[in-house]
Each structure stands twice: as C-alpha cells, then as structure tokens.
Coordinates of C-alpha atoms in Angstrom, one line a residue:
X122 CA 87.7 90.1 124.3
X123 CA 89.1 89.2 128.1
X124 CA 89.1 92.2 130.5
X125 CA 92.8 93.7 130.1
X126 CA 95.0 92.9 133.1
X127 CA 95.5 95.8 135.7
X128 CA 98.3 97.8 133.8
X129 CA 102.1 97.1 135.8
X130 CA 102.6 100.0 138.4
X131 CA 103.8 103.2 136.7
X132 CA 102.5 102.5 133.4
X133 CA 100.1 104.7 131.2
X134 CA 96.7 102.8 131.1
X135 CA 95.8 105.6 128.5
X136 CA 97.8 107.7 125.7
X137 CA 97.1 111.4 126.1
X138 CA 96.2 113.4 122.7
X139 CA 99.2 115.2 123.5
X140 CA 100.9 112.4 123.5
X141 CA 99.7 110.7 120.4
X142 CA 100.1 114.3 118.5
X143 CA 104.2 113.9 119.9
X144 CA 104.3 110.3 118.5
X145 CA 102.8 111.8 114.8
X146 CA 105.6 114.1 114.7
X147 CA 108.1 111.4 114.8
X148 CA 107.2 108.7 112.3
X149 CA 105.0 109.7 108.7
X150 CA 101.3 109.5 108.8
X151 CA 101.6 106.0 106.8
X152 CA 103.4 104.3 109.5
X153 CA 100.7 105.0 112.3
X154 CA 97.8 103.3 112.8
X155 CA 95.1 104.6 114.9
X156 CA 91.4 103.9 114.3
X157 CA 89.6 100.4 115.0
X158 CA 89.8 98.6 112.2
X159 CA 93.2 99.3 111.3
X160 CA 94.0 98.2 114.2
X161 CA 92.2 95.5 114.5
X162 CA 94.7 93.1 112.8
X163 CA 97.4 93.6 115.0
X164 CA 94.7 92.2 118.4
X165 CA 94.9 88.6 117.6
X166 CA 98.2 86.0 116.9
X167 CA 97.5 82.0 116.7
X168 CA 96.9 81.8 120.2
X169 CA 93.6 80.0 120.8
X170 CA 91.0 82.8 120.6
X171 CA 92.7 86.0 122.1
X172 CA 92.3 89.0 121.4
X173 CA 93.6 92.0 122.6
X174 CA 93.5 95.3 120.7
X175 CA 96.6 98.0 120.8
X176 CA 96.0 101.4 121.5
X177 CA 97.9 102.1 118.4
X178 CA 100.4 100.6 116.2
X179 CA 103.6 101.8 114.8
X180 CA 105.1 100.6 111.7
X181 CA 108.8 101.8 111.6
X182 CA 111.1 101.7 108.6
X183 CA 114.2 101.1 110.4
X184 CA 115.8 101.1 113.1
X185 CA 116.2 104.9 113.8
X186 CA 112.3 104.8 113.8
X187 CA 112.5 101.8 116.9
X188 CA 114.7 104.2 118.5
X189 CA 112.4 107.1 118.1
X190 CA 109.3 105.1 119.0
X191 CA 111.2 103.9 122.3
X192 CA 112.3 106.8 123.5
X193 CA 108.7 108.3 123.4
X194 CA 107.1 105.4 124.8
X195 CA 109.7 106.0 127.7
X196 CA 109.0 109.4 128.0
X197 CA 104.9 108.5 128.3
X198 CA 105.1 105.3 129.6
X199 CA 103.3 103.7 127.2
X200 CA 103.9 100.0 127.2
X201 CA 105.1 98.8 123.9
X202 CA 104.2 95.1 122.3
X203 CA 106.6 94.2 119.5
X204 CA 105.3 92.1 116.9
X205 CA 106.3 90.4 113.8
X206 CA 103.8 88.2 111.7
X207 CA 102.0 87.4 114.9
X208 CA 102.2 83.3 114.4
X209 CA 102.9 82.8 117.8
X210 CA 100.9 79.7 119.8
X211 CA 101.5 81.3 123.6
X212 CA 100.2 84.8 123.3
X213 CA 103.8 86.5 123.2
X214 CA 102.9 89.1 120.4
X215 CA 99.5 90.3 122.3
X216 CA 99.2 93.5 123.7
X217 CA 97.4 92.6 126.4
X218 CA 98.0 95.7 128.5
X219 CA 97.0 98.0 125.0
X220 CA 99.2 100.7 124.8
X221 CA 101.4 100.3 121.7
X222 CA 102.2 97.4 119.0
X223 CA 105.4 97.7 117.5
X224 CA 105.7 95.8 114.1
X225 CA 108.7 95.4 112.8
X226 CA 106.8 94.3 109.3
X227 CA 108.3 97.0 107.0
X228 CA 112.1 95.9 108.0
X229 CA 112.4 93.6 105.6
X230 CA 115.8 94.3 103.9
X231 CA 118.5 91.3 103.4
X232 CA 121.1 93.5 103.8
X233 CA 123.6 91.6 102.9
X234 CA 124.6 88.1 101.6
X235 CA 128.5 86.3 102.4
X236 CA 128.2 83.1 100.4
X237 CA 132.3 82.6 101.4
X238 CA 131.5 83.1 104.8
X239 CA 128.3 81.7 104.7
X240 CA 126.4 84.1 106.7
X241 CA 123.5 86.7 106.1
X242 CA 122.7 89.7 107.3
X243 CA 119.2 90.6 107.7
X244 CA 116.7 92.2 108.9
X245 CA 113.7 91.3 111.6
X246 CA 111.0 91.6 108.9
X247 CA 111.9 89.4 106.8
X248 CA 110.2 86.2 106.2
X249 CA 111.8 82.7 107.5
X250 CA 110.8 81.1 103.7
X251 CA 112.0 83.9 101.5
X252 CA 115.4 83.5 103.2
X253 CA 115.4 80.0 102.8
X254 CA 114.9 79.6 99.6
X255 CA 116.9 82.8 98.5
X256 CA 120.0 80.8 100.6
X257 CA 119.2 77.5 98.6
X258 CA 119.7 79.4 94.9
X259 CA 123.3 80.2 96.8
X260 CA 123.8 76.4 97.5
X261 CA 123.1 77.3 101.2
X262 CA 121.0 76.3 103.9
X263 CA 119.2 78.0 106.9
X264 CA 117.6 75.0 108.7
X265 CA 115.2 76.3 111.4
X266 CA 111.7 75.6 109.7
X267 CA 108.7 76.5 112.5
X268 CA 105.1 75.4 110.7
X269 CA 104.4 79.2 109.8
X270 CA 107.6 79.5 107.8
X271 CA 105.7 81.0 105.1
X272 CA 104.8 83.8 107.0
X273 CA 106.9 84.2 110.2
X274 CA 109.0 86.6 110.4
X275 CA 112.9 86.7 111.5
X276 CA 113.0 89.0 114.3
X277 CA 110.2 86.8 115.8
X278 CA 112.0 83.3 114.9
X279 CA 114.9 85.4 117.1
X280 CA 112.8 86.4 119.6
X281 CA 111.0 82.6 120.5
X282 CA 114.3 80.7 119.4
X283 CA 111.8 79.6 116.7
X284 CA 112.2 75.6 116.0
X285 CA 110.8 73.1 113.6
X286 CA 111.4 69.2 112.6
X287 CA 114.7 69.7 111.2
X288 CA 115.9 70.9 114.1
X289 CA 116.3 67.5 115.4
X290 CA 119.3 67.2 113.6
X291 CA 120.5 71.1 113.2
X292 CA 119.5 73.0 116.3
X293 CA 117.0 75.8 117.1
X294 CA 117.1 79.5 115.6
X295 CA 119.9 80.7 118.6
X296 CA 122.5 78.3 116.6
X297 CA 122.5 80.3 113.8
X298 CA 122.9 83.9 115.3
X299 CA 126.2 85.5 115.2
X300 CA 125.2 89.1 116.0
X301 CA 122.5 91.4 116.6
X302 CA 121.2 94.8 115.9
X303 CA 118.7 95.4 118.1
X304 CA 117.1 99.0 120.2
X305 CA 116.8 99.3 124.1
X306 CA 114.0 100.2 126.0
X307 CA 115.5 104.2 126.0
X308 CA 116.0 103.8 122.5
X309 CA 119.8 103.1 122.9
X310 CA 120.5 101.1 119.5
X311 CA 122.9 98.4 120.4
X312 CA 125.1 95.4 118.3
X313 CA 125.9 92.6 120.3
X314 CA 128.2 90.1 118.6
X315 CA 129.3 89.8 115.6
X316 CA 130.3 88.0 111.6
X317 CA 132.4 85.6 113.2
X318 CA 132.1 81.7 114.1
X319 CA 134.6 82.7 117.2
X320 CA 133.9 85.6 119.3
X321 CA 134.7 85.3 123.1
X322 CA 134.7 89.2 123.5
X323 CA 132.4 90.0 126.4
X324 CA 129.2 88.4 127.6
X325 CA 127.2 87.2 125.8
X326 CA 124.8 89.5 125.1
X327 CA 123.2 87.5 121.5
X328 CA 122.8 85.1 122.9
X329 CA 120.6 86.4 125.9
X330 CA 118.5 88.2 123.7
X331 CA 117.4 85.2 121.9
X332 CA 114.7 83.9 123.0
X333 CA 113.9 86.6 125.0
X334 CA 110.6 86.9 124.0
X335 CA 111.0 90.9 123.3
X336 CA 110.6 91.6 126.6
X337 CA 114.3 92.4 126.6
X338 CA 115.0 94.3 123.8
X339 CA 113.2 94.9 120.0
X340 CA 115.5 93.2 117.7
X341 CA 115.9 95.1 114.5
X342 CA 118.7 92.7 112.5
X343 CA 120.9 89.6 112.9
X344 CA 123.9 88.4 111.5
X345 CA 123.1 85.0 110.7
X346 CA 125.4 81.6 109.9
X347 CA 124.5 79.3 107.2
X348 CA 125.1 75.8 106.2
X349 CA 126.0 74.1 103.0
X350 CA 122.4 72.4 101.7
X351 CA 122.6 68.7 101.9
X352 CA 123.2 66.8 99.1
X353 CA 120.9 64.3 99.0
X354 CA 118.1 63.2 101.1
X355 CA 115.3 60.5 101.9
X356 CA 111.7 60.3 103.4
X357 CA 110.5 57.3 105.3
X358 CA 107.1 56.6 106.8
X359 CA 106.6 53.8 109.6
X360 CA 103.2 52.7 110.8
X361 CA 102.8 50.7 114.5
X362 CA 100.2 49.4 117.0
X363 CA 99.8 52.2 119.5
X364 CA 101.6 55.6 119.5
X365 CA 103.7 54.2 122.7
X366 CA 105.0 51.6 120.5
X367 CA 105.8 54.8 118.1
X368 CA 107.6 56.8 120.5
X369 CA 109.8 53.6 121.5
X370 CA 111.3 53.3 118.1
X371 CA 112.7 57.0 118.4
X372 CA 114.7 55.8 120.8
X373 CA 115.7 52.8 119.1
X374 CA 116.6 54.9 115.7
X375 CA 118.9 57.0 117.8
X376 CA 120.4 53.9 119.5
X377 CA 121.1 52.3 116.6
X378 CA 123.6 55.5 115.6
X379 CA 121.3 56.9 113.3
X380 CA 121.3 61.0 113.1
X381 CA 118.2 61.9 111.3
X382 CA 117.5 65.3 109.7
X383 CA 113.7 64.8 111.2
X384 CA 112.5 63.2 113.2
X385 CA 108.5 62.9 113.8
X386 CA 105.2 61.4 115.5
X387 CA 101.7 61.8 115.0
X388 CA 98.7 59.5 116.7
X389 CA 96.1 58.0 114.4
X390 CA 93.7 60.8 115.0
X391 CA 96.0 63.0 114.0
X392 CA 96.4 60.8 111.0
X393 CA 92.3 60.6 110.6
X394 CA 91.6 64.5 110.9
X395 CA 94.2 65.1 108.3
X396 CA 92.8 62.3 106.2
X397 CA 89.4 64.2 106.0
X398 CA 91.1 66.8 103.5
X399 CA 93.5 65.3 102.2
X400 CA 94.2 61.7 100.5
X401 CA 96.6 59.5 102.8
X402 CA 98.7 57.0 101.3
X403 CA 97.2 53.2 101.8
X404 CA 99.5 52.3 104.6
X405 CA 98.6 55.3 106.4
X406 CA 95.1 54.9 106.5
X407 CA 93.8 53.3 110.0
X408 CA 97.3 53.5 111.4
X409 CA 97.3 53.7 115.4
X410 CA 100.7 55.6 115.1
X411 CA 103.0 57.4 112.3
X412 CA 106.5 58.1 112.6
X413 CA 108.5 60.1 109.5
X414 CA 111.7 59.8 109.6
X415 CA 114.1 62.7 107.0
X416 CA 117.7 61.1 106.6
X417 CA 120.1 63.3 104.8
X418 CA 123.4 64.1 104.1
X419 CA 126.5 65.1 101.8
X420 CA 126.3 61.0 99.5
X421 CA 123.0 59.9 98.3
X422 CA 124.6 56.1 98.7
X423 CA 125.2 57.1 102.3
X424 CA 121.6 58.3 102.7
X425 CA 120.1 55.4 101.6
X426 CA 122.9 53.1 103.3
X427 CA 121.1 55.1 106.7
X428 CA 117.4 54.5 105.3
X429 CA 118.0 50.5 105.2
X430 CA 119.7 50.3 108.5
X431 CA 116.4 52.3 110.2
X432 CA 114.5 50.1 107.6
X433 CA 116.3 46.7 109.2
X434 CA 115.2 48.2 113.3
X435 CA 111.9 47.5 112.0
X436 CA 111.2 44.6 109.2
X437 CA 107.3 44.4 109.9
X438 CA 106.4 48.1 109.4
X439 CA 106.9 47.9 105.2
X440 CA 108.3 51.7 105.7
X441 CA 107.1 54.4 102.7
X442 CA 110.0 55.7 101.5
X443 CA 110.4 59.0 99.1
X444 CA 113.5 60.1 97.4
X445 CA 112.7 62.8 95.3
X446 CA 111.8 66.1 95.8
X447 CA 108.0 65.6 94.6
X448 CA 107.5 62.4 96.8
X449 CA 109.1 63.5 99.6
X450 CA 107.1 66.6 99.5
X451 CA 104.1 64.8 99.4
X452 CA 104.8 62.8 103.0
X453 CA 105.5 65.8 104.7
X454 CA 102.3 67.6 103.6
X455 CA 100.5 64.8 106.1
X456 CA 102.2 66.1 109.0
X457 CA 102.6 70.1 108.0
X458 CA 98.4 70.0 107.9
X459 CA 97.5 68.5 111.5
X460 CA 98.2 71.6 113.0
X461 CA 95.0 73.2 111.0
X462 CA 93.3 69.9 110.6
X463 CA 93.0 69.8 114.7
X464 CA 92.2 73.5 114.7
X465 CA 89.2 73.2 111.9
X466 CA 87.8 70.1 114.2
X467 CA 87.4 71.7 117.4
X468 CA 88.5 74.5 119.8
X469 CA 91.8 73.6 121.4
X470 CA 94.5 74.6 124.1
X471 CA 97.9 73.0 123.0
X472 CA 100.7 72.4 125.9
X473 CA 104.3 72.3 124.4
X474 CA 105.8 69.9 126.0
X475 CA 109.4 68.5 126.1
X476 CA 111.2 65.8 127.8
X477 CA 113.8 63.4 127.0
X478 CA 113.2 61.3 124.3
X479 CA 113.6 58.1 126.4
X480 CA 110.4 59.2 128.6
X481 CA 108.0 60.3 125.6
X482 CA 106.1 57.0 125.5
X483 CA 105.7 57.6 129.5
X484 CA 105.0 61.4 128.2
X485 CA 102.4 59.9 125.6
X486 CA 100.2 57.7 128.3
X487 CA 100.3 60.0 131.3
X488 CA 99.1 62.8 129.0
X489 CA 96.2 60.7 127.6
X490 CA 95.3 60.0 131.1
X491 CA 94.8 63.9 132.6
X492 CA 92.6 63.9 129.2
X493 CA 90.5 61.4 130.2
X494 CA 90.3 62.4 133.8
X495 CA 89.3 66.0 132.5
X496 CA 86.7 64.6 130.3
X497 CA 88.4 65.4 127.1
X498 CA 89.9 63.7 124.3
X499 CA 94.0 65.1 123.5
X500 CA 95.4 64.4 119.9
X501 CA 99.6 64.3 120.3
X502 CA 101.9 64.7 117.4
X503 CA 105.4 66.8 117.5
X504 CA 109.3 66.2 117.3
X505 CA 109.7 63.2 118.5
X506 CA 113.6 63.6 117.6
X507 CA 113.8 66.4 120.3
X508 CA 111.2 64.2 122.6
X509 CA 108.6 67.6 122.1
X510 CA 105.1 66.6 122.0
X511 CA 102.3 69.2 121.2
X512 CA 99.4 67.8 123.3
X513 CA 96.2 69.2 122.1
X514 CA 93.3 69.0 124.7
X515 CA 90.4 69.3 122.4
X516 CA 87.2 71.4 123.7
X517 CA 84.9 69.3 122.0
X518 CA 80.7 70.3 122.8
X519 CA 81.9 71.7 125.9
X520 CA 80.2 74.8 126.9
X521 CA 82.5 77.7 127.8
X522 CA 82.4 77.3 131.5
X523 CA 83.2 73.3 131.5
X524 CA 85.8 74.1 128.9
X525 CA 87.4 76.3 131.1
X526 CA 87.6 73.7 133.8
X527 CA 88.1 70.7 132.2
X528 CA 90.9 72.3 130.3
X529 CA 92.8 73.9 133.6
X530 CA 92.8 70.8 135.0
X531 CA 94.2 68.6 132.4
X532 CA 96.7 71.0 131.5
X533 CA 97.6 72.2 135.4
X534 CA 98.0 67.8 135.7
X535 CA 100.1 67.2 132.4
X536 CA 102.7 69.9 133.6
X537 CA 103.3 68.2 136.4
X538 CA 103.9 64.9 134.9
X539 CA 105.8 66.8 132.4
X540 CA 108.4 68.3 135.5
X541 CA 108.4 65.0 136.9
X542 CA 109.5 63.3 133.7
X543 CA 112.4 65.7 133.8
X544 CA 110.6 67.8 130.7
X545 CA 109.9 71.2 130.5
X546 CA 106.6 73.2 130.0
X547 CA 107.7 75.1 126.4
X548 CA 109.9 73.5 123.5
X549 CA 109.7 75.9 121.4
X550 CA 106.4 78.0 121.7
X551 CA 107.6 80.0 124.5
X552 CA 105.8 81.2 127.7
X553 CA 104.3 84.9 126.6
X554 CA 101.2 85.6 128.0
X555 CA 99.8 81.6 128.2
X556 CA 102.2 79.4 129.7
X557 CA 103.0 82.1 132.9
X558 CA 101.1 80.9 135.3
X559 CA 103.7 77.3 135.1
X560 CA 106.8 79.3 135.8
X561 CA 106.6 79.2 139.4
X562 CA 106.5 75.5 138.9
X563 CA 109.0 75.2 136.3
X564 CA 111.6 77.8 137.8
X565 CA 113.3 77.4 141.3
X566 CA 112.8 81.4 143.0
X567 CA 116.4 82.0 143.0
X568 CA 116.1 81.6 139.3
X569 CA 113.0 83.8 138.6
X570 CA 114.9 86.5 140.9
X571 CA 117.6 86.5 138.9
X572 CA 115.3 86.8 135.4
X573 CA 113.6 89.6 137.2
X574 CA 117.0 91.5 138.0
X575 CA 117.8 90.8 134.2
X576 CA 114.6 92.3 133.2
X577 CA 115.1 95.6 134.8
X578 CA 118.6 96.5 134.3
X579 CA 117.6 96.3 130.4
X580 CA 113.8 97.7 131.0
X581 CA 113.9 99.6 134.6
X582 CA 110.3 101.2 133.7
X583 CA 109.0 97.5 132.5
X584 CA 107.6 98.8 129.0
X585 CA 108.7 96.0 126.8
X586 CA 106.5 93.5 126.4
X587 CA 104.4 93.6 129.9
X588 CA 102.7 90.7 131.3
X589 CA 104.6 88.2 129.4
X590 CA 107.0 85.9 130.6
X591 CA 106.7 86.5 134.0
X592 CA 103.6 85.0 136.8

C-alpha cells in the first residue's frame, strides 16, 4: 500500500473512540463496518494497483442517514470518501487520506418510473444495467453504457459524467439529468432541478454537480430523462492497414453525413490479446486496425440505407455486418473484452485521452512515439466517434523502479501532445486521485482559482473527497 498523503490542514488524521462510539449511535450496527477485513473491500477501485484502506465505512439506507453521517464527519473532521461500486479507472473512489468511505450501495430504490414523461427517478445505488434493461421492457432507453455497466452504480455514473460507445451519438450521463437529490458537506439535503425538459429557474446547480467527482456534494438520487429505444439497428466491422489509416475513416464516416450510434477503434494488438480467449471472426484475425461501426434508428430500411453508404466510403474493406440481436452481440463482445484482455497481459497505466476527431490519427502516432521513447509498448483502442483514445502504456518485465520511470515519462510526454492537439487529459475517466498532477497543465490559474472558490463555498472544511481533483 503507498504511504497516505499528509492529511489537508484541519483534518482528523485519526477517529477518536469517542468519536466512533457517536457515529454507532447514529446508523444500526449492520451499516458500519469497522475491522480489517471488512473493510478491506472498500481499499481498492480499478485503478491500476491502489490501495488505500478506510478508517471505517458507512453503509446508509437513505438519505437521512448521508445527512447524519455528514454532519458528524463535520463535527470530527473526519474526511469522508463516497463510493459507489468502485469501477472507477483514476482513483476517484479511494480514500486515500483514510478517514471514512461512504457507500451509497444500499440506495438502490427506483423510485419512481414516468413512461409518459419518459423519465425515472432513482436512486445512486442503483446499477447502470438493471435500469437499462428495466427501461427497455417500458420501450425506453437510457443510453450512457461505461464498460462496467453491469456493476456501476448511478450515483457514480453522476458523479464521473460516466460515458461509453453509444455516447457518440447520445451524449454523456449529464444529458440525461433533470434533477438531483443530493446531501451537503453539513448534511444540508438539497434538490437541485427538477422533472422537467425546461427549467431556467436559477443556476444551475445539476448540472455542476455532475461530474463533480463527489468532491462537491454526495448525490443520493436523480431525476433522470429517457429516450424511446431505437427501432432497428446494424453492426459493421472494417479492417485497414495501420490504425492511422483507421482513425482517418472516422472522419470520413462523419463527413460523409453519417450519425452513428458507435463509433469505435481498436489496434491489432488489441485485436491479438483479445483473440487469445476468445475466437475472432476470420477477417479479424491479423488485422493491423478494427473499426465497428453501430448505425441505428427509428426504419430498419433507413438503417441499412446508412450501412451501405459507410459500406460504399470503403469498397476494399469487405465490412462484417450483424443485424440481429445475437450477431451483433457477438461483434461487440471483441471490443467490450480488451479492457481485461490488456489487464490479464501485463501491468498497465491507461491515459484517457480526447481530442478532436480530425487529430486522432496524429493522436495515434505521437502516442506510439512517447511509448517507444520510454521503452514501452502502448496498445490504443477507445471512441473513436468522440476522438477518445485509451492509451495503455504496458509495464511489460519492467522492474518496479524502471516502471515507474518509463511510465512518467511517456505519460508526462503524451499529455503534452494531447494539449497541443487541442485534446484534453480525461474523456470520461475523470481526474480523482491519478490524473492531478496534469491539471496545472490542462487548466489556466484563473480557472483552477475559480474551482477552488467553488470547492469551499460547498465544502469550507474540505471533507468531501480530499486529495482528488485538485494538484
């Protein structure tokens, strides 16, 4: 386990037995956790190998409990680390300064379903797939799909403005959030926004708090919008010569007028590490480059009218294409495994990057380059729709030491050529406790200033969520 960061000025490196013995008295036994290997679950989130063990961990029912649990870590000082599933990929959900984790597990109530409206109302517990498919027996559809959907939670989703591939074509989590319930350092429980599709009334509040990474406030429930599911849709897999070649014909399927659903890119040794567990389709196998392509819409003659025009930009690829359910299933399985195909191959440090999608074949070369001149080999795949690329830096026989350098400096050098490609250092993973040290980079002063004045007229002690975010 790393050495825990010096605690931020005023904050209880230590919880008293008084204190603790306080904290019993306001939630049940069953909803504290206190010894070591209870608490050992809540030390580690999909961040590399981190871990970082809470002091102790509260499992509230609702969000009177939040309250209550706030207002005595406000009293002590005890800094508080909400969590939800703990899926995260930048450390956000790590208590890294101990204290207390907050998990918002056990709020897992849909309160409330609106098919005429077409919203939800739920709470931060609740997993990303159950609502999904619960919306899609109501003929609806809630689009943001991050990898861990199976397990992610809401509240995080909120808290990360969680993404996904179909997000190329529908938007990030903050699209869908009308209004939020969510509890103030102090304990203050607050609702900012509302049911409605229009609602001007104030600022914005919602809308600040997502994405906010819960160092802002602990979100509790949202008020969420839905879609109608599409009515028909189509799968297409391209092979080319050389992943730059791959990230060119984005651009061209998006000049041509073409909106798809997804939007995708994977190298070939993305491709070949998959391949080792799982059976790729002839085509696939040896390809330098893959891009998958999800074309959808409300006519299934206008879907496939869309999947011979992309077919047309590119008459020497012989395309895969999958129309039902079971086939199309089957194509996306390829690229919903690299993510644990790269991590079962070797030790990694993935940088979530994002630029336009006209510079991702620059994006592509320049971050194979500060591989190379690190010593290490990079596997790139992402959302090629949105122009984010997940650049994994693989650690390889590296000993820890070497690892540590050659990783710093490839990273430290494809940030820059991220910034100067007019990108940014987090898509959609967000900068918790990882990606902090590229802020200063990132962010002009003026505009860390101002995040830092936002930060403590919601959290004047600096209890929510410390040493995330922030350099």
């Amino acid at each position: 386990m790393p050495d825990l960061p010096d605690s931020p000025s005023g904050l209880a490196t230590r919880i008293s037995a008084a204190a603790r013995a306080e904290l019993e008295a306001v939630l049940p036994s069953a909803s504290l956790l206190q010894e070591g290997p209870d608490l050992e679950r809540y030390a580690r989130d999909e961040t590399e190998e981190l871990r970082f063990p809470p002091a102790l961990v509260a499992l509230p029912r609702d969000a009177r409990e939040v309250a209550a649990v706030l207002r005595w870590a406000t009293r002590h000082r005890v800094p508080v680390t909400p969590q939800g599933a703990r899926t995260g990929l930048s450390g956000g959900a790590l208590a890294v300064h101990g204290g207390l984790a907050l998990s918002l597990e056990r709020l897992d109530r849909i309160r409330r379903w609106s098919p005429a409206d077409m919203t939800v109302e739920v709470e931060a517990g609740v997993v990303t797939a159950r609502l999904q498919e619960e919306a899609e027996a109501r003929g609806l559809y809630y689009p943001p799909d991050p990898a861990s959907r199976d397990t992610c939670q809401l509240g995080g989703n909120i808290a990360e403005d969680s993404a996904g591939p179909h997000s190329c074509k529908y938007g990030t989590t903050r699209r869908y959030v009308l209004g939020l319930e969510a509890v103030l350092a102090g304990g203050e429980v607050v609702r900012t926004g509302s049911a409605n599709r229009k609602d001007v009334t104030g600022y914005n509040l919602t809308q600040l708090l997502v994405g906010s990474e819960g160092t802002l406030a602990v979100v509790t429930a949202a008020t969420l919008r839905l879609l109608r599911r599409p009515a028909a849709a189509v799968v297409m897999a391209f092979s080319f010569a050389s992943l730059e070649r791959a990230a060119r014909a984005v651009v061209e399927i998006f000049a041509a007028g073409v909106e798809p659903a997804a939007c995708e890119l994977m190298e070939g040794r993305a491709l070949e590490l998959v391949g080792r567990t799982l059976p790729l389709p002839e085509p696939l196998r040896g390809a330098e480059a893959f891009v998958l392509l999800e074309l959808d819409g409300d006519s299934p003659a206008a879907v496939l009218a869309a999947a011979s025009a992309v077919g047309h930009l590119f008459p020497a690829a012989e395309p895969l294409v999958a129309e039902d359910p079971r086939s199309r299933r089957k194509l996306w399985q390829i690229r919903s495994q690299i993510g644990e195909a790269v991590k079962a191959f070797s030790a990694y440090k993935e940088v979530d990057a994002v630029v336009p999608r006209t510079r991702l074949a620059d994006l592509v070369g320049r971050a194979r380059l500060a591989a190379a001149a690190a010593g290490l080999e990079c596997v790139c795949y992402g959302h090629a729709g949105d122009g984010n690329l997940h650049v994994n830096l693989l650690r390889g026989g590296l000993d820890p030491a070497g690892w540590e350098a050659s990783r710093d400096r490839a990273e430290s050098e494809l940030v820059a050529a991220v910034l100067d490609l007019g990108g940014a250092v987090s898509g959609e993973h967000g900068i918790g406790w990882t990606q902090r040290r590229h802020l200063e980079r990132a962010l002009t002063p003026e505009t860390l200033d101002l995040m830092r004045r936002v930060k403590a007229a919601f959290d004047p002690l600096g209890i929510l969520n410390p040493g995330k975010v922030f350099p």
